Coordinates of N, CA and C in Angstrom, one line a residue:
T1 N 14.7 -10.0 2.9 CA 14.9 -9.7 1.4 C 14.7 -10.4 0.4
I2 N 13.6 -9.8 -0.3 CA 13.8 -10.2 -2.0 C 14.2 -10.2 -2.8
N3 N 14.7 -11.4 -3.5 CA 15.8 -11.2 -5.1 C 15.2 -12.0 -5.7
T4 N 14.3 -11.4 -6.7 CA 14.2 -12.2 -7.8 C 14.8 -12.5 -8.7
G5 N 16.5 -12.3 -8.8 CA 17.2 -12.3 -9.8 C 17.3 -12.1 -11.2
G6 N 16.1 -11.2 -11.6 CA 15.8 -9.7 -12.5 C 14.5 -10.5 -12.7
N7 N 13.6 -11.2 -12.4 CA 12.5 -11.6 -12.9 C 11.2 -10.7 -12.6
T8 N 10.2 -10.9 -12.8 CA 9.0 -10.0 -12.1 C 8.5 -10.3 -10.7
V9 N 8.3 -9.6 -10.3 CA 7.7 -9.6 -9.2 C 6.6 -8.6 -8.6
A10 N 5.0 -9.7 -8.5 CA 4.2 -8.7 -8.2 C 3.2 -9.0 -7.0
I11 N 2.9 -8.3 -6.0 CA 2.0 -8.3 -5.0 C 0.8 -8.1 -5.1
N12 N 0.1 -8.4 -4.9 CA -1.8 -8.3 -4.7 C -2.1 -8.6 -3.4
H13 N -3.0 -8.0 -2.6 CA -3.1 -8.4 -1.0 C -4.6 -7.4 -1.0
T14 N -5.4 -8.2 -0.7 CA -6.7 -7.1 0.2 C -6.6 -6.6 1.3
G15 N -5.3 -5.6 1.5 CA -5.1 -5.8 2.8 C -4.3 -4.9 2.8
A16 N -4.2 -4.5 4.1 CA -2.8 -3.5 3.8 C -1.2 -3.9 3.2
V17 N -0.6 -3.5 2.4 CA 0.7 -4.1 2.0 C 2.0 -2.9 3.0
T18 N 2.8 -3.5 3.7 CA 3.9 -3.2 4.6 C 5.1 -4.2 3.5
L19 N 6.1 -3.1 3.5 CA 6.7 -3.3 2.8 C 8.1 -3.5 3.6
G20 N 8.5 -4.1 4.8 CA 9.2 -4.2 6.0 C 10.2 -5.1 5.4
A21 N 10.8 -5.5 4.2 CA 12.5 -5.7 3.7 C 12.1 -5.5 2.2
A22 N 13.4 -5.6 2.1 CA 13.9 -4.9 0.9 C 13.4 -5.5 -0.9
I23 N 12.8 -5.6 -1.7 CA 12.5 -6.2 -3.0 C 13.7 -5.8 -4.1
T24 N 14.2 -6.6 -4.8 CA 15.0 -6.5 -5.8 C 14.8 -7.1 -6.7
A25 N 14.3 -5.9 -7.8 CA 14.1 -6.8 -9.3 C 14.5 -5.8 -10.3
V26 N 15.6 -5.7 -10.4 CA 16.9 -5.2 -11.4 C 16.2 -6.1 -12.5
G27 N 16.5 -4.5 -13.3 CA 16.1 -4.9 -15.3 C 14.9 -5.7 -14.9
S28 N 14.0 -5.4 -14.5 CA 12.5 -6.0 -14.2 C 11.3 -5.0 -13.8
T29 N 10.2 -5.5 -13.7 CA 8.6 -4.9 -13.2 C 8.9 -5.7 -11.9
A30 N 8.4 -4.7 -10.8 CA 7.6 -5.0 -9.6 C 6.2 -4.1 -9.7
T31 N 5.3 -4.9 -9.5 CA 3.7 -4.3 -9.3 C 3.1 -4.6 -7.7
I32 N 3.2 -4.2 -7.6 CA 2.5 -3.5 -6.2 C 1.2 -3.2 -5.2
T33 N 0.3 -4.4 -5.7 CA -1.7 -3.3 -5.5 C -1.9 -3.9 -4.1
S34 N -2.5 -3.1 -3.1 CA -3.1 -3.6 -2.5 C -4.4 -3.1 -2.7
T35 N -5.9 -3.8 -2.7 CA -6.9 -3.3 -3.3 C -8.0 -3.3 -2.4
G36 N -7.5 -3.4 -0.9 CA -8.5 -2.6 0.7 C -8.0 -2.1 1.4
S37 N -6.6 -1.0 1.0 CA -6.2 -0.6 2.3 C -5.1 0.2 1.3
G38 N -3.6 0.7 2.1 CA -2.8 1.4 1.3 C -1.3 0.6 1.1
I39 N -0.1 1.2 0.9 CA 0.4 0.5 0.7 C 2.3 1.3 1.5
N40 N 3.2 0.7 2.7 CA 3.8 1.9 3.3 C 4.9 1.0 3.9
G41 N 6.4 1.2 4.6 CA 6.8 0.5 4.2 C 8.4 1.4 4.1
A42 N 9.7 1.1 4.7 CA 11.3 1.3 4.4 C 11.2 0.0 3.7
G43 N 11.2 -0.7 3.5 CA 11.9 -1.5 2.7 C 11.8 -1.5 0.9
L44 N 13.2 -1.1 0.8 CA 13.4 -0.7 -0.4 C 13.4 -1.1 -1.4
V45 N 12.4 -0.9 -2.5 CA 12.0 -2.1 -3.7 C 12.6 -1.1 -4.9
T46 N 13.6 -2.4 -5.5 CA 14.3 -1.7 -6.8 C 14.0 -2.5 -7.8
A47 N 13.3 -1.5 -9.3 CA 13.0 -2.2 -9.7 C 13.6 -1.5 -11.4
N48 N 13.2 -2.4 -12.4 CA 13.3 -1.3 -13.8 C 11.9 -0.8 -13.6
A49 N 11.2 -1.0 -13.7 CA 9.6 0.3 -13.5 C 8.6 -0.7 -12.5
L50 N 8.1 -0.1 -11.4 CA 7.6 -0.1 -10.5 C 6.5 0.5 -10.6
T51 N 5.0 -0.7 -10.1 CA 3.9 -0.1 -9.9 C 3.4 -0.2 -8.8
L52 N 2.7 1.1 -7.8 CA 2.1 0.9 -6.5 C 0.9 1.3 -6.6
N53 N -0.1 0.3 -6.5 CA -1.8 1.0 -6.9 C -2.3 0.6 -5.4
A54 N -3.0 1.7 -4.6 CA -3.7 1.3 -3.7 C -5.1 2.4 -3.5
S55 N -6.1 0.9 -2.9 CA -6.7 1.3 -3.2 C -7.2 2.8 -2.0
G56 N -6.3 2.3 -0.8 CA -6.2 4.1 0.4 C -5.3 4.5 -0.6
G57 N -3.8 4.8 0.5 CA -2.6 5.6 0.0 C -1.2 5.4 -0.2
I58 N -0.2 5.5 -0.5 CA 0.6 5.2 -0.9 C 1.9 5.9 0.3
G59 N 2.6 5.2 0.8 CA 3.5 6.4 2.2 C 3.1 6.9 3.3
I60 N 1.6 6.6 3.6 CA 0.9 6.5 4.6 C 1.2 6.4 6.4
G61 N 1.8 7.8 6.9 CA 3.2 6.2 8.1 C 4.5 6.6 7.7
T62 N 4.9 5.6 7.2 CA 5.8 5.1 6.4 C 6.3 5.6 5.1
A63 N 6.7 6.5 4.4 CA 7.3 6.9 3.3 C 7.8 5.0 2.9
V64 N 7.2 5.5 1.2 CA 8.0 3.9 0.3 C 9.1 4.7 -0.3
S65 N 10.1 3.6 -0.1 CA 11.5 3.8 -0.4 C 11.8 3.2 -1.8
A66 N 12.3 3.3 -2.9 CA 12.4 2.7 -3.9 C 13.7 3.5 -5.0
N67 N 14.0 2.5 -5.1 CA 14.6 3.0 -6.7 C 14.1 2.6 -8.1
A68 N 14.0 3.1 -9.1 CA 13.5 2.7 -10.3 C 13.6 3.8 -11.5
T69 N 13.5 2.5 -12.5 CA 13.7 4.2 -13.5 C 12.2 4.6 -14.2
T70 N 11.5 3.9 -13.7 CA 9.4 4.6 -14.5 C 9.1 3.8 -13.1
Y71 N 7.5 5.4 -12.8 CA 7.2 4.9 -11.8 C 5.6 4.9 -12.1
S72 N 4.7 4.1 -11.6 CA 3.5 3.9 -12.4 C 3.1 4.4 -10.5
L73 N 2.1 5.7 -10.1 CA 1.8 5.6 -8.6 C 0.1 5.9 -9.0
T74 N -0.5 4.8 -8.0 CA -2.0 5.4 -8.1 C -2.8 5.3 -6.9
T75 N -3.3 6.1 -6.4 CA -4.7 5.6 -5.1 C -6.0 6.6 -5.4
A76 N -6.2 5.3 -4.3 CA -8.3 5.4 -4.7 C -8.7 6.4 -3.4
G77 N -7.7 6.7 -2.3 CA -7.9 6.9 -1.1 C -8.6 8.6 -1.5
A78 N -9.4 8.9 -0.3 CA -10.5 10.4 -0.3 C -9.9 10.9 0.5
G79 N -9.3 12.3 -0.1 CA -8.6 13.6 0.6 C -7.2 12.5 1.3
A80 N -6.5 13.0 2.5 CA -5.5 12.8 3.0 C -5.6 11.3 3.5
A81 N -6.6 10.1 3.0 CA -6.0 9.0 2.9 C -5.6 8.4 1.6
G82 N -5.5 9.0 0.2 CA -5.2 9.5 -0.7 C -3.6 9.6 -0.4
N83 N -3.2 10.5 0.2 CA -2.1 11.1 -0.4 C -0.7 9.8 -0.7
I84 N 0.5 10.6 -1.2 CA 1.2 9.8 -1.5 C 2.8 10.1 -1.7
T85 N 4.0 9.8 -0.7 CA 4.8 10.1 -0.2 C 5.8 9.3 -0.4
L86 N 6.6 9.3 -1.3 CA 7.8 8.3 -2.0 C 9.6 9.1 -2.2
I87 N 9.9 8.3 -1.5 CA 11.3 8.5 -1.7 C 12.6 8.2 -2.8
D88 N 12.8 8.5 -3.3 CA 13.3 7.7 -4.5 C 15.4 7.8 -4.2
T89 N 15.8 6.6 -4.3 CA 17.5 7.0 -3.7 C 18.3 7.4 -4.7
G90 N 17.6 7.5 -6.1 CA 18.5 8.0 -7.0 C 18.2 9.5 -7.1
A91 N 18.9 10.5 -8.2 CA 17.8 11.7 -8.7 C 17.2 11.3 -9.7
L92 N 16.3 11.9 -9.0 CA 14.9 11.6 -10.0 C 14.8 13.1 -10.4
N93 N 14.1 12.2 -11.7 CA 13.0 13.3 -13.0 C 11.7 12.5 -13.1
T94 N 11.2 13.9 -13.3 CA 9.5 13.9 -13.3 C 9.1 12.9 -14.4
S95 N 9.8 12.9 -15.7 CA 9.7 12.0 -16.6 C 9.7 10.5 -16.6
Q96 N 10.0 10.2 -15.0 CA 10.4 8.9 -14.3 C 8.8 8.8 -14.1
I97 N 8.3 9.6 -14.1 CA 6.9 9.0 -13.2 C 5.4 9.2 -14.5
T98 N 5.6 7.8 -15.3 CA 4.6 7.5 -16.1 C 4.0 7.7 -16.2
T99 N 2.8 7.5 -14.4 CA 1.4 7.7 -14.4 C 1.2 8.4 -12.9
L100 N 0.8 8.8 -12.7 CA 0.4 9.7 -11.7 C -1.6 10.1 -11.0
T101 N -2.1 9.1 -11.1 CA -2.9 9.4 -10.1 C -3.9 9.4 -9.0
T102 N -4.7 10.4 -8.4 CA -5.4 10.1 -7.4 C -6.6 10.7 -7.2
A103 N -7.8 10.1 -6.2 CA -8.8 10.6 -6.2 C -9.3 12.3 -6.6
A104 N -10.7 11.8 -6.7 CA -11.2 13.6 -7.6 C -11.9 14.6 -5.8
S105 N -10.6 14.5 -5.0 CA -10.2 15.1 -3.8 C -9.4 15.7 -4.0
A106 N -8.6 16.5 -3.1 CA -7.0 16.8 -3.0 C -6.4 16.1 -2.0
Q107 N -6.0 15.7 -2.6 CA -4.3 14.9 -1.9 C -3.0 15.5 -1.4
T108 N -2.3 14.7 -1.4 CA -1.2 15.7 -1.0 C 0.4 14.7 -1.6
V109 N 1.1 14.5 -2.1 CA 1.4 14.4 -3.2 C 2.9 14.7 -2.4
S110 N 3.6 14.0 -2.0 CA 5.0 13.9 -1.7 C 6.6 13.1 -2.7
L111 N 6.8 13.6 -3.2 CA 8.7 13.1 -4.3 C 10.0 14.1 -3.4
T112 N 10.3 13.2 -2.9 CA 12.4 13.2 -2.6 C 12.9 12.4 -3.6
S113 N 14.1 13.1 -3.5 CA 15.1 12.4 -4.2 C 16.3 12.7 -3.3
T114 N 17.2 11.9 -2.9 CA 17.9 11.7 -1.7 C 19.2 11.2 -2.3
A115 N 19.7 11.3 -3.8 CA 20.9 11.5 -4.3 C 20.7 12.4 -5.4
G116 N 20.4 13.6 -5.5 CA 19.6 14.6 -6.3 C 20.4 14.5 -7.9
P117 N 20.3 15.0 -8.9 CA 19.0 16.8 -8.7 C 17.5 15.8 -8.7
L118 N 16.7 16.8 -8.4 CA 15.5 16.2 -8.8 C 14.9 17.2 -10.6
T119 N 14.4 16.3 -10.8 CA 14.4 17.7 -12.1 C 12.5 17.7 -12.6
L120 N 12.7 18.7 -13.0 CA 11.4 18.8 -14.0 C 11.3 18.3 -15.3
G121 N 11.3 17.0 -15.8 CA 12.0 16.3 -17.7 C 10.3 16.7 -17.7
A122 N 9.4 16.6 -17.4 CA 8.1 16.4 -17.5 C 7.0 17.2 -16.5
N123 N 5.9 17.1 -17.1 CA 4.8 18.1 -16.4 C 4.3 16.7 -15.0
I124 N 3.9 17.5 -14.0 CA 4.0 17.0 -12.7 C 2.7 17.4 -12.0
G125 N 1.8 16.6 -11.1 CA 0.9 16.8 -10.0 C -0.6 17.5 -10.8
N126 N -1.6 18.1 -10.6 CA -2.6 19.0 -11.1 C -3.4 19.8 -10.1
A127 N -4.3 20.8 -10.8 CA -4.8 21.6 -9.7 C -5.5 21.8 -8.2
L128 N -5.5 20.7 -8.1 CA -6.1 19.9 -6.9 C -5.7 19.7 -5.5
D129 N -4.4 18.9 -6.5 CA -3.3 18.7 -5.1 C -2.8 19.5 -5.1
N130 N -2.1 18.8 -3.4 CA -0.7 19.6 -3.1 C 0.2 18.9 -3.4
L131 N 0.8 19.4 -4.5 CA 2.2 19.0 -4.5 C 3.9 19.4 -4.0
T132 N 4.3 18.5 -3.3 CA 5.9 18.8 -2.4 C 6.5 17.7 -3.5
L133 N 8.0 18.9 -3.4 CA 9.3 18.0 -4.3 C 10.5 18.3 -3.5
I134 N 11.2 17.2 -3.3 CA 11.9 17.5 -2.2 C 13.7 16.7 -2.8
A135 N 14.2 17.6 -2.7 CA 15.9 17.3 -2.8 C 16.8 17.5 -2.1
T136 N 17.3 16.2 -1.4 CA 17.8 16.4 0.0 C 19.2 16.1 -0.3
A137 N 19.9 16.2 -1.2 CA 21.0 16.6 -1.8 C 20.9 16.7 -3.5
G138 N 21.5 18.1 -4.0 CA 21.7 18.5 -4.9 C 20.8 19.4 -4.8
N139 N 20.3 20.1 -6.3 CA 19.4 21.4 -6.6 C 17.7 20.4 -7.0
I140 N 16.4 21.2 -7.0 CA 15.8 20.9 -7.9 C 15.6 21.6 -9.3
E141 N 15.6 21.6 -10.3 CA 15.9 21.9 -11.6 C 15.2 22.0 -12.3
G142 N 15.0 23.5 -13.4 CA 14.0 22.8 -14.3 C 14.2 22.0 -15.7
G143 N 13.1 21.7 -16.4 CA 13.1 21.3 -17.8 C 12.2 21.3 -18.4
A144 N 11.5 20.4 -18.9 CA 10.5 20.9 -19.9 C 8.9 20.9 -19.3
G145 N 8.6 20.1 -17.9 CA 7.9 20.0 -17.4 C 7.6 21.2 -16.4
T146 N 6.1 21.3 -16.0 CA 6.0 22.2 -14.5 C 5.2 21.5 -13.8
A147 N 5.4 22.2 -12.3 CA 5.3 21.6 -10.9 C 3.8 22.0 -10.9
T148 N 2.9 21.8 -10.8 CA 1.2 22.1 -10.6 C 0.8 21.6 -9.4
G149 N -0.4 22.3 -8.3 CA -0.1 22.2 -7.2 C -1.3 22.9 -6.8
N150 N -2.4 22.9 -6.4 CA -2.9 23.9 -5.4 C -2.0 24.6 -4.0
N151 N -1.8 24.0 -3.7 CA 0.1 24.0 -3.1 C 1.3 24.0 -3.4
V152 N 2.0 24.3 -4.0 CA 2.9 23.5 -4.6 C 4.4 23.8 -3.6
T153 N 5.2 23.2 -3.1 CA 6.7 23.3 -2.3 C 7.3 22.5 -2.5
L154 N 8.8 23.9 -2.8 CA 9.6 22.8 -3.6 C 10.4 23.4 -2.5
T155 N 11.6 22.2 -1.9 CA 12.8 22.5 -1.3 C 14.1 21.3 -1.4
A156 N 14.9 22.2 -1.7 CA 16.5 22.0 -1.9 C 16.9 21.8 -0.7
T157 N 17.0 21.1 0.0 CA 17.7 20.6 1.7 C 19.3 21.1 1.6
N158 N 19.9 20.9 0.3 CA 21.6 21.1 0.2 C 22.0 21.5 -0.6
G159 N 21.3 22.2 -1.1 CA 21.2 22.7 -2.4 C 20.5 23.9 -2.9
G160 N 19.8 24.2 -4.2 CA 19.1 25.4 -4.9 C 18.1 24.7 -5.8
I161 N 17.3 26.1 -6.4 CA 16.2 26.1 -7.1 C 16.0 26.7 -8.2
G162 N 17.1 26.0 -9.1 CA 16.7 26.3 -10.8 C 18.0 27.0 -11.1
I163 N 19.5 26.3 -10.6 CA 20.3 26.7 -10.9 C 20.8 26.9 -11.9
V164 N 20.2 26.0 -13.0 CA 21.1 25.9 -13.7 C 19.5 26.2 -14.7
T165 N 18.4 25.7 -14.9 CA 17.8 25.7 -15.6 C 16.4 26.2 -14.8
T166 N 16.0 27.3 -15.2 CA 15.2 28.1 -14.3 C 13.5 26.8 -13.5
V167 N 12.7 26.1 -13.2 CA 12.1 25.6 -13.2 C 10.7 26.5 -13.2
N168 N 9.9 25.9 -13.3 CA 8.4 26.1 -14.1 C 7.2 25.8 -13.0
T169 N 6.7 26.5 -12.2 CA 5.2 26.5 -11.6 C 4.7 26.7 -11.7
N170 N 3.0 25.8 -11.2 CA 1.8 26.5 -11.7 C 1.2 25.6 -10.2
S171 N 0.4 27.3 -9.2 CA 0.2 26.7 -8.0 C -0.7 28.0 -7.8
N172 N -1.4 28.1 -6.5 CA -2.0 29.4 -6.1 C -1.1 29.4 -4.6
T173 N -0.7 28.6 -4.3 CA 0.2 29.4 -2.9 C 1.6 28.0 -3.7
L174 N 2.6 29.2 -3.4 CA 4.0 28.5 -4.0 C 5.3 29.1 -2.2
V175 N 5.4 27.7 -1.8 CA 6.6 27.7 -1.1 C 7.9 26.9 -1.6
L176 N 9.0 28.3 -1.7 CA 10.5 28.0 -1.7 C 11.1 27.6 -1.3
M177 N 12.2 26.9 -0.6 CA 13.2 26.6 -0.1 C 14.6 26.7 -0.2
S178 N 15.0 26.7 0.4 CA 17.2 26.3 -0.2 C 17.9 26.1 1.3
G179 N 19.0 25.4 0.6 CA 20.0 25.5 2.2 C 21.4 25.4 1.4
G180 N 21.9 25.8 0.8 CA 22.8 26.3 -0.5 C 23.0 27.5 0.0
A181 N 24.8 27.1 -0.1 CA 25.1 28.1 0.6 C 25.9 28.7 -0.7
A182 N 26.2 30.6 -0.9 CA 25.7 31.8 -1.4 C 25.0 31.3 -2.3
A183 N 25.8 31.2 -4.0 CA 25.4 31.5 -4.7 C 24.5 29.6 -4.8
A184 N 24.7 28.2 -4.5 CA 24.2 27.6 -4.3 C 23.4 27.0 -4.1
G185 N 23.1 28.5 -3.0 CA 20.9 28.2 -2.6 C 19.9 29.3 -3.2
N186 N 20.7 29.7 -4.2 CA 20.1 30.7 -5.3 C 18.8 29.5 -5.7
I187 N 17.7 31.1 -6.1 CA 15.9 30.5 -6.1 C 15.9 31.0 -7.5
T188 N 16.0 30.8 -9.0 CA 15.1 31.1 -9.5 C 13.8 30.3 -10.3
V189 N 12.7 31.0 -10.7 CA 11.6 30.3 -10.6 C 10.7 31.0 -11.8
I190 N 9.7 30.5 -12.4 CA 8.9 31.5 -13.1 C 7.6 30.6 -12.5
E191 N 6.7 31.2 -11.8 CA 5.0 31.0 -11.4 C 3.9 31.7 -12.3
A192 N 3.3 30.3 -12.4 CA 1.7 31.2 -13.5 C 1.3 32.0 -12.9
T193 N 0.4 32.0 -11.8 CA -1.3 32.3 -11.1 C -0.6 32.1 -9.9
A194 N 0.9 31.8 -8.8 CA 0.0 32.0 -7.6 C -0.2 33.5 -6.6
T195 N -1.2 33.8 -6.3 CA -1.7 34.9 -4.5 C -0.7 34.5 -3.6
S196 N -0.3 33.5 -3.7 CA 1.1 33.6 -1.7 C 2.3 33.2 -2.6
L197 N 3.7 33.8 -2.2 CA 4.7 33.4 -2.2 C 5.4 33.6 -1.0
T198 N 6.0 32.2 -0.7 CA 7.1 32.3 0.5 C 8.2 31.7 -0.2
A199 N 9.3 32.3 0.2 CA 10.8 31.8 -0.3 C 11.5 32.1 0.9
T200 N 12.3 30.9 1.3 CA 13.4 30.9 2.2 C 14.5 30.2 1.9
T201 N 16.1 30.9 2.5 CA 17.1 30.5 2.5 C 17.8 29.8 3.8
N202 N 17.7 29.1 3.9 CA 18.4 28.6 5.1 C 20.1 29.0 5.4
A203 N 20.7 29.0 4.5 CA 22.3 29.3 4.5 C 22.6 30.1 4.8
A204 N 23.8 30.5 6.1 CA 23.7 31.9 6.4 C 24.7 32.2 5.9
T205 N 24.7 32.8 4.6 CA 25.3 33.8 3.5 C 24.0 34.2 2.4
T206 N 24.9 35.0 2.1 CA 23.3 35.6 0.8 C 23.4 35.2 -0.7
Q207 N 22.3 35.0 -0.4 CA 21.1 33.9 -1.9 C 20.8 35.1 -2.7
T208 N 20.5 34.8 -4.0 CA 19.1 35.3 -5.1 C 18.4 35.1 -5.1
I209 N 17.2 35.3 -4.9 CA 15.5 34.9 -5.1 C 15.2 36.3 -6.7
D210 N 14.5 34.8 -7.1 CA 14.4 35.6 -8.9 C 13.0 35.2 -8.9
V211 N 12.2 35.5 -8.5 CA 10.4 35.0 -9.1 C 10.0 35.5 -10.2
T212 N 9.3 34.8 -11.1 CA 8.9 35.4 -12.0 C 6.9 35.3 -12.0
L213 N 6.2 35.8 -11.8 CA 5.3 36.1 -12.0 C 5.1 36.2 -12.7

């Protein structure tokens, strides 16, 4: 475990960076850069501002786990080599993602909140990449932002989607999955352009699915 006592931590490596132990920079910044490969590993990174910059991908093989107030995520790997998989141990708002930059090819960006809710407080994604948003506890809720991607997948493992505030999406293919019981697993989404839609509720009870196209 690396504990900076509130000071800044910066890791810059020409090869792959594996987060094999926890890094704690509470109230400060953590910057992790791989100029020759990717960043992965399950060691929890805690910081006020976390910057991950990889010439390959982030969280390929083993997702990066973090708890930060803001995130800057940059990958340069082409295709799947630039994928991003990030697990946030708090309640994630897409407004916390201050930078999300991938290569000029199709990547998959997967963002998970384990404490819920996951809120679309700001726009996230782009028309080329595939975007997956997962809330393993709580709901996926709408806000000022739209989830955009070629393929957009929203999964609320134990809750619903748009329970309090309707979720806005813009995709070619939209996949919606909820696991909350009864009304807690309802789905309410406004989709801008999708030509393909799949909606699944996993609880053995009745849910309402409301998708506006």
